Short mmCIF file of C-alpha atoms and ligand atoms in Angstrom, two decimals:
data_model
loop_
_atom_site.label_atom_id
_atom_site.label_comp_id
_atom_site.label_asym_id
_atom_site.label_seq_id
_atom_site.Cartn_x
_atom_site.Cartn_y
_atom_site.Cartn_z
CA MET A 1 142.56 -94.99 29.26
CA LYS A 2 144.22 -96.70 32.22
CA GLN A 3 142.26 -99.53 33.80
CA THR A 4 141.49 -97.76 37.10
CA LYS A 5 140.38 -94.62 35.27
CA ALA A 6 138.22 -96.68 32.93
CA LEU A 7 136.58 -98.50 35.85
CA ASP A 8 135.85 -95.18 37.56
CA HIS A 9 134.24 -94.04 34.34
CA ILE A 10 132.02 -97.11 34.37
CA ARG A 11 131.07 -96.64 38.02
CA GLN A 12 129.97 -93.09 37.16
CA GLN A 13 127.82 -94.43 34.30
CA ALA A 14 129.64 -92.17 31.87
CA ALA A 15 129.52 -93.21 28.21
CA GLY A 16 132.90 -93.86 26.63
CA LEU A 17 135.12 -95.90 24.32
CA PHE A 18 137.52 -98.43 25.82
CA LEU A 19 140.19 -100.09 23.69
CA ASN A 20 141.28 -103.71 24.03
CA PRO A 21 144.99 -103.81 24.89
CA LEU A 22 145.10 -107.55 24.11
CA GLN A 23 144.01 -107.28 20.47
CA ARG A 24 146.43 -109.09 18.14
CA SER A 25 146.87 -109.56 14.41
CA VAL A 26 144.30 -112.13 13.28
CA ARG A 27 146.79 -114.35 11.47
CA THR A 28 148.79 -114.94 14.63
CA VAL A 29 145.85 -115.99 16.80
CA LEU A 30 143.23 -117.75 14.67
CA ASP A 31 144.74 -121.23 14.98
CA GLY A 32 144.95 -121.02 18.77
CA LEU A 33 141.25 -120.33 19.37
CA ARG A 34 138.71 -122.81 20.76
CA LEU A 35 136.62 -122.59 17.61
CA SER A 36 138.01 -122.60 14.09
CA VAL A 37 137.27 -121.40 10.59
CA ALA A 38 136.35 -125.01 9.74
CA ASP A 39 133.62 -124.77 12.40
CA ILE A 40 132.17 -121.73 10.58
CA HIS A 41 132.11 -123.72 7.34
CA ALA A 42 130.42 -126.65 9.08
CA ALA A 43 127.73 -124.29 10.39
CA GLN A 44 127.17 -122.94 6.87
CA ALA A 45 126.80 -126.49 5.55
CA ARG A 46 124.33 -127.43 8.29
CA LEU A 47 122.15 -124.38 7.54
CA GLN A 48 122.25 -125.37 3.89
CA ARG A 49 121.06 -128.90 4.72
CA PHE A 50 118.10 -127.50 6.62
CA ALA A 51 117.25 -124.81 4.04
CA PRO A 52 114.64 -126.90 2.13
CA LEU A 53 112.86 -127.78 5.37
CA LEU A 54 112.90 -124.18 6.64
CA GLN A 55 111.49 -123.01 3.32
CA MET A 56 108.66 -125.48 3.80
CA LEU A 57 107.94 -124.40 7.38
CA PHE A 58 108.27 -120.65 6.73
CA PRO A 59 107.01 -119.52 3.29
CA GLU A 60 108.59 -116.09 3.94
CA LEU A 61 111.97 -117.82 3.40
CA GLN A 62 111.18 -118.87 -0.16
CA PRO A 63 112.81 -115.87 -1.90
CA ALA A 64 116.10 -116.68 -0.09
CA ALA A 65 115.72 -120.44 -0.71
CA GLY A 66 115.48 -121.21 3.01
CA LEU A 67 118.39 -119.10 4.24
CA ILE A 68 117.73 -116.66 7.08
CA GLU A 69 119.59 -113.48 6.09
CA SER A 70 119.12 -109.72 6.29
CA PRO A 71 119.80 -106.82 3.90
CA LEU A 72 122.76 -104.45 3.93
CA MET A 73 121.63 -100.83 3.44
CA ALA A 74 123.23 -97.46 2.84
CA ILE A 75 121.85 -94.90 5.33
CA PRO A 76 122.89 -91.52 3.85
CA ARG A 77 120.13 -89.52 5.55
CA MET A 78 120.92 -90.98 8.96
CA GLN A 79 124.59 -90.23 8.31
CA ASP A 80 123.69 -86.57 7.57
CA ARG A 81 121.88 -86.51 10.89
CA LEU A 82 124.86 -88.04 12.74
CA GLU A 83 127.14 -85.47 11.07
CA LYS A 84 125.14 -82.58 12.54
CA LYS A 85 127.36 -83.16 15.59
CA ALA A 86 130.69 -83.40 13.72
CA THR A 87 131.82 -84.77 10.39
CA LEU A 88 132.73 -88.42 9.99
CA GLY A 89 135.35 -89.87 7.68
CA GLY A 90 133.92 -92.66 5.51
CA ARG A 91 130.41 -93.93 4.83
CA CYS A 92 127.80 -95.42 7.17
CA TRP A 93 125.91 -98.60 6.33
CA LEU A 94 123.31 -100.55 8.28
CA LYS A 95 123.25 -104.35 8.60
CA CYS A 96 119.55 -104.97 9.07
CA ASP A 97 119.36 -107.90 11.48
CA HIS A 98 116.25 -106.29 12.97
CA ALA A 99 114.67 -107.50 9.71
CA LEU A 100 115.90 -111.09 9.93
CA PRO A 101 112.96 -113.31 9.01
CA VAL A 102 111.22 -115.72 11.42
CA ALA A 103 112.41 -114.16 14.71
CA GLY A 104 112.94 -110.44 13.91
CA SER A 105 116.27 -110.14 15.72
CA VAL A 106 119.92 -111.15 15.59
CA LYS A 107 118.92 -114.22 17.64
CA ALA A 108 117.48 -115.68 14.43
CA ARG A 109 121.11 -116.52 13.64
CA GLY A 110 122.38 -118.24 16.78
CA GLY A 111 119.17 -119.40 18.41
CA ILE A 112 117.68 -121.02 15.35
CA TYR A 113 121.02 -122.59 14.45
CA GLU A 114 121.26 -124.29 17.86
CA VAL A 115 117.71 -125.64 17.56
CA LEU A 116 118.72 -127.13 14.20
CA CYS A 117 121.89 -128.67 15.71
CA ARG A 118 119.79 -130.39 18.38
CA THR A 119 117.16 -131.44 15.84
CA GLU A 120 119.74 -133.03 13.57
CA ALA A 121 121.49 -134.87 16.43
CA LEU A 122 118.20 -136.18 17.77
CA ALA A 123 116.96 -137.22 14.32
CA ILE A 124 120.16 -139.20 13.78
CA GLU A 125 119.99 -140.75 17.25
CA LEU A 126 116.37 -141.83 16.74
CA GLY A 127 116.96 -142.99 13.15
CA LEU A 128 114.51 -140.46 11.75
CA LEU A 129 116.56 -139.04 8.89
CA ALA A 130 116.02 -140.49 5.43
CA ASP A 131 119.07 -142.04 3.72
CA THR A 132 118.54 -139.59 0.87
CA GLY A 133 119.63 -136.73 3.16
CA ASP A 134 116.35 -134.99 2.43
CA TYR A 135 115.61 -132.97 5.58
CA THR A 136 112.07 -132.13 4.49
CA THR A 137 111.15 -135.65 5.66
CA LEU A 138 111.50 -134.28 9.22
CA ASN A 139 108.18 -132.55 8.63
CA ARG A 140 106.31 -135.89 8.46
CA PRO A 141 103.63 -136.38 11.16
CA ALA A 142 105.36 -139.55 12.45
CA VAL A 143 108.59 -137.61 13.04
CA ARG A 144 106.83 -134.63 14.61
CA LYS A 145 105.10 -137.03 17.00
CA GLN A 146 108.50 -138.20 18.19
CA PHE A 147 109.81 -134.61 18.50
CA ALA A 148 106.76 -133.75 20.62
CA ARG A 149 108.20 -135.93 23.38
CA HIS A 150 111.20 -133.59 23.61
CA THR A 151 111.59 -130.08 24.93
CA MET A 152 113.86 -127.19 24.00
CA ALA A 153 114.41 -124.80 26.90
CA VAL A 154 116.23 -121.48 27.27
CA GLY A 155 116.68 -118.55 29.63
CA SER A 156 116.00 -115.23 27.91
CA THR A 157 115.32 -111.53 28.27
CA GLY A 158 113.04 -111.98 25.24
CA ASN A 159 114.63 -112.28 21.82
CA LEU A 160 116.53 -115.51 22.35
CA GLY A 161 113.33 -117.04 23.72
CA LEU A 162 111.48 -115.92 20.59
CA SER A 163 113.99 -117.48 18.21
CA ILE A 164 114.28 -120.78 20.12
CA GLY A 165 110.56 -120.93 20.89
CA ILE A 166 109.31 -120.16 17.39
CA MET A 167 111.69 -122.59 15.68
CA ALA A 168 111.27 -125.39 18.22
CA ARG A 169 107.49 -125.19 17.96
CA ALA A 170 107.60 -125.05 14.15
CA LEU A 171 109.48 -128.37 14.18
CA GLY A 172 107.01 -129.96 16.61
CA PHE A 173 109.02 -129.75 19.86
CA ASN A 174 107.81 -128.46 23.19
CA ALA A 175 109.43 -125.22 24.19
CA VAL A 176 109.98 -123.64 27.60
CA VAL A 177 111.37 -120.12 28.05
CA HIS A 178 112.61 -118.90 31.42
CA MET A 179 112.29 -115.13 31.39
CA SER A 180 114.05 -112.54 33.51
CA ALA A 181 112.31 -109.57 35.10
CA ASP A 182 113.50 -107.36 32.19
CA ALA A 183 111.42 -109.28 29.64
CA ARG A 184 108.82 -107.20 27.80
CA THR A 185 105.15 -108.18 28.08
CA TRP A 186 104.59 -108.27 24.32
CA LYS A 187 107.44 -110.76 23.89
CA LYS A 188 105.89 -113.05 26.51
CA GLN A 189 102.49 -112.81 24.83
CA LEU A 190 103.94 -113.59 21.43
CA LEU A 191 105.68 -116.67 22.82
CA LYS A 192 102.45 -117.94 24.36
CA MET A 193 100.71 -117.45 21.01
CA HIS A 194 103.28 -119.80 19.50
CA GLY A 195 102.47 -122.42 22.12
CA VAL A 196 105.61 -121.82 24.17
CA THR A 197 105.50 -122.29 27.95
CA VAL A 198 106.72 -119.08 29.58
CA ILE A 199 108.11 -119.25 33.11
CA GLU A 200 108.55 -115.80 34.61
CA HIS A 201 111.34 -115.18 37.08
CA ASP A 202 111.41 -112.19 39.35
CA SER A 203 115.18 -111.98 38.96
CA ASP A 204 117.94 -110.98 36.54
CA TYR A 205 119.09 -112.77 33.42
CA SER A 206 121.80 -114.94 34.98
CA ALA A 207 119.31 -116.24 37.56
CA ALA A 208 116.74 -117.09 34.85
CA VAL A 209 119.45 -118.99 32.97
CA ARG A 210 120.43 -120.87 36.14
CA ALA A 211 116.82 -121.87 36.80
CA GLY A 212 116.45 -123.23 33.27
CA ARG A 213 119.77 -125.04 33.41
CA GLN A 214 118.75 -126.72 36.69
CA MET A 215 115.37 -127.86 35.38
CA ALA A 216 116.99 -129.41 32.30
CA ALA A 217 119.70 -131.13 34.35
CA ASP A 218 117.00 -133.14 36.12
CA ASP A 219 115.22 -134.28 32.93
CA PRO A 220 116.92 -135.91 29.89
CA SER A 221 114.00 -135.03 27.59
CA ILE A 222 114.83 -131.33 28.01
CA TYR A 223 117.60 -129.77 25.92
CA PHE A 224 118.84 -126.50 27.39
CA VAL A 225 120.30 -123.76 25.19
CA ASP A 226 122.92 -122.19 27.45
CA ASP A 227 123.43 -118.59 26.34
CA GLU A 228 126.31 -118.11 28.78
CA ASN A 229 128.33 -120.97 27.34
CA SER A 230 127.15 -122.25 23.96
CA ALA A 231 129.47 -122.95 21.03
CA HIS A 232 126.45 -123.74 18.83
CA LEU A 233 124.93 -120.30 19.38
CA PHE A 234 128.30 -118.67 18.76
CA LEU A 235 128.83 -120.52 15.49
CA GLY A 236 125.31 -119.80 14.29
CA TYR A 237 126.16 -116.11 14.55
CA SER A 238 129.56 -116.52 12.89
CA VAL A 239 128.03 -117.41 9.51
CA ALA A 240 127.25 -113.70 9.16
CA GLY A 241 130.94 -113.14 8.28
CA PRO A 242 131.14 -114.98 4.95
CA ARG A 243 127.63 -113.84 4.03
CA LEU A 244 128.54 -110.20 4.72
CA LYS A 245 131.56 -110.56 2.46
CA LYS A 246 129.26 -111.40 -0.46
CA GLN A 247 126.90 -108.52 0.33
CA LEU A 248 129.70 -105.96 0.56
CA LYS A 249 131.07 -107.17 -2.75
CA GLN A 250 127.65 -106.88 -4.37
CA ALA A 251 127.37 -103.33 -3.00
CA GLY A 252 130.74 -102.47 -4.57
CA ILE A 253 132.44 -101.92 -1.21
CA THR A 254 136.13 -102.78 -0.93
CA VAL A 255 137.56 -103.96 2.37
CA ASP A 256 141.35 -104.15 2.66
CA ALA A 257 144.24 -102.47 4.47
CA ASP A 258 143.52 -99.19 2.62
CA HIS A 259 139.74 -99.49 3.01
CA PRO A 260 139.06 -100.34 6.66
CA LEU A 261 135.76 -101.81 7.81
CA PHE A 262 134.54 -100.67 11.24
CA VAL A 263 131.73 -102.77 12.69
CA TYR A 264 129.60 -101.65 15.65
CA LEU A 265 127.74 -104.48 17.38
CA PRO A 266 125.18 -104.21 20.22
CA CYS A 267 126.33 -106.52 23.00
CA GLY A 268 124.71 -108.41 25.89
CA VAL A 269 126.53 -111.53 27.11
CA GLY A 270 128.78 -111.25 24.03
CA GLY A 271 127.67 -114.32 22.09
CA ALA A 272 125.94 -112.60 19.17
CA PRO A 273 128.49 -109.80 18.64
CA GLY A 274 131.31 -112.26 19.42
CA GLY A 275 130.16 -114.86 16.92
CA ILE A 276 129.56 -112.24 14.23
CA ALA A 277 132.95 -110.60 14.91
CA PHE A 278 134.66 -114.01 14.75
CA GLY A 279 133.09 -114.64 11.33
CA ILE A 280 134.04 -111.15 10.13
CA LYS A 281 137.64 -111.37 11.38
CA ALA A 282 137.98 -114.83 9.81
CA VAL A 283 136.96 -113.37 6.47
CA PHE A 284 138.56 -109.89 6.48
CA GLY A 285 141.43 -110.31 8.95
CA ASP A 286 143.03 -107.12 10.23
CA ALA A 287 141.12 -104.95 7.72
CA ALA A 288 138.02 -105.35 9.94
CA HIS A 289 137.75 -103.57 13.30
CA CYS A 290 134.95 -104.80 15.57
CA PHE A 291 133.60 -102.76 18.48
CA PHE A 292 130.92 -103.86 20.96
CA ALA A 293 128.25 -101.45 22.24
CA GLU A 294 126.71 -101.81 25.71
CA PRO A 295 124.34 -99.76 27.90
CA VAL A 296 126.12 -97.74 30.62
CA GLN A 297 124.00 -99.73 33.10
CA ALA A 298 125.02 -103.18 31.76
CA PRO A 299 128.62 -103.10 30.47
CA ALA A 300 129.28 -106.80 31.16
CA VAL A 301 131.73 -107.45 28.30
CA THR A 302 133.45 -104.07 28.76
CA LEU A 303 134.16 -105.09 32.36
CA ALA A 304 135.44 -108.52 31.32
CA MET A 305 137.69 -106.84 28.71
CA LEU A 306 139.05 -104.41 31.31
CA HIS A 307 139.94 -107.52 33.35
CA SER A 308 141.79 -109.08 30.38
CA PHE A 309 138.95 -111.60 29.89
CA GLU A 310 140.36 -113.53 32.84
CA HIS A 311 137.99 -112.29 35.49
CA TYR A 312 134.29 -111.81 34.68
CA PRO A 313 132.88 -109.35 37.21
CA THR A 314 129.17 -108.65 37.49
CA VAL A 315 128.00 -105.11 36.86
CA TYR A 316 126.64 -105.05 40.44
CA GLU A 317 130.21 -105.05 41.72
CA PHE A 318 130.53 -101.61 40.10
CA GLY A 319 127.38 -100.16 41.63
CA LEU A 320 125.24 -100.67 38.51
CA SER A 321 121.81 -102.29 38.45
CA ILE A 322 121.06 -103.15 34.76
CA ASP A 323 118.52 -100.34 34.75
CA THR A 324 118.12 -99.97 30.98
CA GLU A 325 115.35 -100.00 28.36
CA ALA A 326 117.65 -102.04 26.11
CA ASP A 327 116.19 -105.38 27.21
CA GLY A 328 118.23 -107.31 24.62
CA LEU A 329 121.44 -106.06 26.26
CA ALA A 330 120.26 -106.20 29.88
CA VAL A 331 122.73 -108.70 31.30
CA GLY A 332 124.99 -108.45 34.32
CA CYS A 333 127.78 -110.86 33.43
CA ALA A 334 129.55 -111.80 30.18
CA SER A 335 129.86 -115.21 28.51
CA ARG A 336 133.25 -116.84 29.10
CA LEU A 337 133.18 -118.63 25.79
CA ALA A 338 132.61 -115.33 23.95
CA GLY A 339 135.29 -113.70 26.11
CA ASP A 340 137.87 -116.39 25.36
CA MET A 341 137.22 -116.02 21.66
CA MET A 342 137.21 -112.22 21.68
CA ARG A 343 140.30 -111.63 23.88
CA PRO A 344 142.67 -111.23 20.89
CA LEU A 345 140.06 -110.18 18.29
CA VAL A 346 137.80 -107.40 19.55
CA SER A 347 139.10 -103.86 18.99
CA GLY A 348 137.24 -102.36 21.92
CA CYS A 349 133.91 -101.69 23.64
CA PHE A 350 131.87 -98.55 24.12
CA THR A 351 129.02 -97.69 26.42
CA VAL A 352 125.90 -95.66 25.62
CA THR A 353 123.20 -94.00 27.71
CA ASP A 354 119.54 -94.90 27.24
CA ASN A 355 118.93 -91.31 26.12
CA ALA A 356 121.33 -91.84 23.22
CA LEU A 357 119.57 -95.11 22.29
CA PHE A 358 116.19 -93.40 22.07
CA ASP A 359 117.65 -90.43 20.19
CA HIS A 360 119.13 -92.75 17.52
CA LEU A 361 115.98 -94.89 17.39
CA TYR A 362 113.90 -91.77 16.77
CA HIS A 363 116.16 -90.33 14.07
CA LEU A 364 116.58 -93.64 12.27
CA GLN A 365 112.82 -93.76 11.84
CA GLN A 366 112.62 -90.08 10.82
CA THR A 367 115.49 -90.19 8.33
CA GLU A 368 115.36 -93.71 6.88
CA ASN A 369 111.91 -94.97 7.97
CA ILE A 370 113.46 -97.91 9.80
CA ALA A 371 111.93 -99.15 13.06
CA VAL A 372 114.23 -100.83 15.59
CA GLU A 373 114.08 -101.63 19.29
CA PRO A 374 116.25 -99.69 21.78
CA SER A 375 118.96 -102.40 22.00
CA ALA A 376 119.40 -102.28 18.24
CA ALA A 377 120.29 -98.57 18.30
CA ALA A 378 123.38 -99.08 20.48
CA GLY A 379 125.87 -99.05 17.59
CA PHE A 380 125.15 -95.54 16.28
CA ASN A 381 127.59 -93.76 18.59
CA GLY A 382 130.38 -95.88 17.14
CA PRO A 383 131.43 -93.84 14.08
CA HIS A 384 131.77 -90.62 16.13
CA LEU A 385 133.72 -92.36 18.86
CA ILE A 386 136.17 -93.78 16.33
CA CYS A 387 136.55 -90.63 14.23
CA ASN A 388 136.32 -87.94 16.89
CA SER A 389 137.09 -89.15 20.42
CA PRO A 390 140.61 -89.22 21.93
CA SER A 391 140.51 -93.03 22.34
CA GLY A 392 139.22 -93.45 18.79
CA ARG A 393 141.97 -91.23 17.39
CA ALA A 394 144.55 -93.18 19.36
CA TYR A 395 143.20 -96.40 17.83
CA LEU A 396 143.36 -94.97 14.30
CA LYS A 397 146.92 -93.81 14.86
CA ARG A 398 148.05 -97.14 16.32
CA HIS A 399 146.70 -98.98 13.26
CA ALA A 400 147.95 -96.35 10.80
CA LEU A 401 144.41 -95.56 9.72
CA ASP A 402 144.26 -91.81 10.29
CA GLY A 403 145.00 -91.12 6.62
CA ARG A 404 142.53 -93.74 5.39
CA LEU A 405 139.30 -92.67 7.07
CA GLU A 406 137.79 -91.25 3.88
CA GLN A 407 137.80 -94.76 2.35
CA ALA A 408 136.38 -96.36 5.49
CA THR A 409 133.07 -98.19 5.85
CA HIS A 410 131.22 -97.85 9.14
CA LEU A 411 128.85 -100.79 9.50
CA ILE A 412 126.27 -100.32 12.22
CA TRP A 413 124.66 -103.63 13.15
CA SER A 414 120.96 -103.30 13.89
CA THR A 415 119.92 -106.28 16.00
CA GLY A 416 116.19 -106.28 16.76
CA GLY A 417 112.75 -104.82 16.26
CA GLY A 418 111.27 -106.83 13.39
CA LEU A 419 108.41 -108.14 15.51
CA LEU A 420 107.74 -104.92 17.49
CA PRO A 421 104.01 -104.18 17.85
CA PRO A 422 103.29 -100.69 16.40
CA GLU A 423 102.00 -99.34 19.72
CA VAL A 424 105.19 -100.37 21.52
CA PHE A 425 107.27 -98.68 18.84
CA ALA A 426 105.11 -95.54 19.13
CA GLY A 427 106.00 -95.41 22.83
CA TYR A 428 109.72 -95.61 21.97
CA MET A 429 109.31 -92.81 19.40
CA ALA A 430 107.62 -90.63 22.01
CA ALA A 431 110.55 -91.22 24.37
CA GLY A 432 113.03 -90.35 21.58
CA ARG A 433 111.27 -87.19 20.43
CA ILE A 434 111.99 -85.36 23.70
C1 PLP B 501 120.63 -110.66 22.39
C2 PLP B 501 120.70 -109.36 21.72
C3 PLP B 501 121.92 -108.70 21.50
C4 PLP B 501 123.25 -109.18 22.02
O1 PLP B 501 123.52 -110.55 22.01
P1 PLP B 501 124.38 -111.24 23.16
O2 PLP B 501 124.64 -112.60 22.66
O3 PLP B 501 123.55 -111.24 24.42
O4 PLP B 501 125.59 -110.41 23.34
C5 PLP B 501 121.87 -107.50 20.80
N1 PLP B 501 120.72 -106.97 20.38
C6 PLP B 501 119.54 -107.57 20.57
C7 PLP B 501 118.29 -106.92 20.07
C8 PLP B 501 119.48 -108.78 21.25
O5 PLP B 501 118.30 -109.37 21.44
#
């Protein structure tokens, strides 16, 4: 699709698949990026250092020895349902980040990782870490007393606040979450239950982030997690790549030039899908094809991609108003850091209507008994768009994949819903049943 035609499409709030003309072969671009494969390894090592402490703070992490990870699941019944529309080449799998422990969303990767980065830096600065390198000593009352003089702050539509807030409080820090008007009531209540200070803003996500950033700038005891520009968040997400490689291997799934892996990632500012895609591309190279999914009302990264990731327009400039039930994706402008990283790596973006989100949410529960929040259902249009739309077919042809679809894996990334109160989920099901 030509740029002007694509932008018209977006103005009309029509769902569609948009390819990235700047995508390059991974080998040729990896060394020129702002963040490197060594950074992914460093993030893995840091999470490993904290694992014994996390296991102590959250008993639910004991089976995984302190690592926060989610299952990979086959979803044959949901695939049957998707194929009622048209057949798909290949098999559909679900990456269950809605079931990530501690925070119940994909933000348990990036958000918690950044809290741990700050904790480690502060512990070193204050001389609180034992020479033995045993991080469980950070749970001593004397250390927690020192942490209590410090604050972790973040702007959030909900899930990022939950991951930062829950982890910061578990370590003994104060936590402040600046929430946009899109934030759901139950997420605010849950934060307050964890002892987090919630500041409600009657404005959109970017404005809530700005307010938080400003407050932290005036006070050195406040550390601000900047979702629009954080390398820590990005790298926390990227660890999913090497971990997924192990899971796919255990499931007997081959990924190579003859067995392509398509990944469909719900996208807000681009940090979570960007970090995950970076980790996946670092591991699988050109055999992996990553697509971002956004609401038709909030296609922030799609717009940045259609402007070559040089200009980052707001969705308002295209007559949109972020009017979506997908609160996790309800952002008006993309992250530049994520955009810089994704310019040569992302295969494309697609947009989905809220009706489609609720339809997928409903059928995922009916077929596989899996409960997710609306944002987390954004990836399910992906397999059809790749296999059966004109843009998807053009992509397959360009990458010489049209004859290899039968051996393909479609990995739909489910990103949130683990902490959903049953009555809220029941409301979503009612909306999807229609
Ligand atoms: C935050 C979020 C995303 C997207 O992450 P970004 O970093 O904003 O792109 C996707 N799904 C859910 C449920 C989220 O909370």
